[in-house]
Amino acid sequence: MIPYGEVIHDHSRHPRNVGSLDAPDIRREGYNPFCGDRVRIELALAPDGTVRDARFQGDLCVIAKAAASVLTELVIGLPIEGARDLPEERLLEALRAEIQPARRKCALLAFETLQSGIKESGR
Ligand code: FES
């Protein structure tokens, strides 16, 4: 049996866009004090403000890692405003799994970290 479904299984075992960028335009670290998971997420922007690349790295559980990986795929190619205004439901839907309320914060760790990083950058 695959807990949480295919997408989370796949992205937790084979996470996309792991690592760091040479010169990110946005970089933010996030921490979930309830579980101790940590994430760093970075974006590089094209001159027109499109998200050119994204990376994440962290000490993450299965759900948080898969969600960070899916998030990077969702935001690459979006205008920065689109990444900033991405509804959290869009990420939760993309995970295609029933996330228990107690794990929702885990699934949204990278998302909330990215939102903070974009807001902090003033974009
Ligand atoms: Fe991983 Fe909560 S257990 S973020």
Tab-separated table of N, CA and C in Angstrom, residues 16 26 55 87 109:
chain	number	residue	atom	x	y	z
A	16	ARG	N	11.945	16.613	-7.056
A	16	ARG	CA	12.423	17.453	-8.158
A	16	ARG	C	12.995	18.752	-7.574
A	26	ILE	N	15.196	35.196	-4.595
A	26	ILE	CA	14.413	35.036	-3.372
A	26	ILE	C	14.910	33.788	-2.668
A	55	ARG	N	14.460	25.956	-6.332
A	55	ARG	CA	15.132	24.847	-5.649
A	55	ARG	C	14.665	24.795	-4.198
A	87	PRO	N	-3.069	29.971	-4.828
A	87	PRO	CA	-3.871	29.536	-3.683
A	87	PRO	C	-3.303	28.240	-3.100
A	109	LEU	N	4.308	23.640	4.535
A	109	LEU	CA	5.526	24.269	5.062
A	109	LEU	C	6.300	25.018	3.967
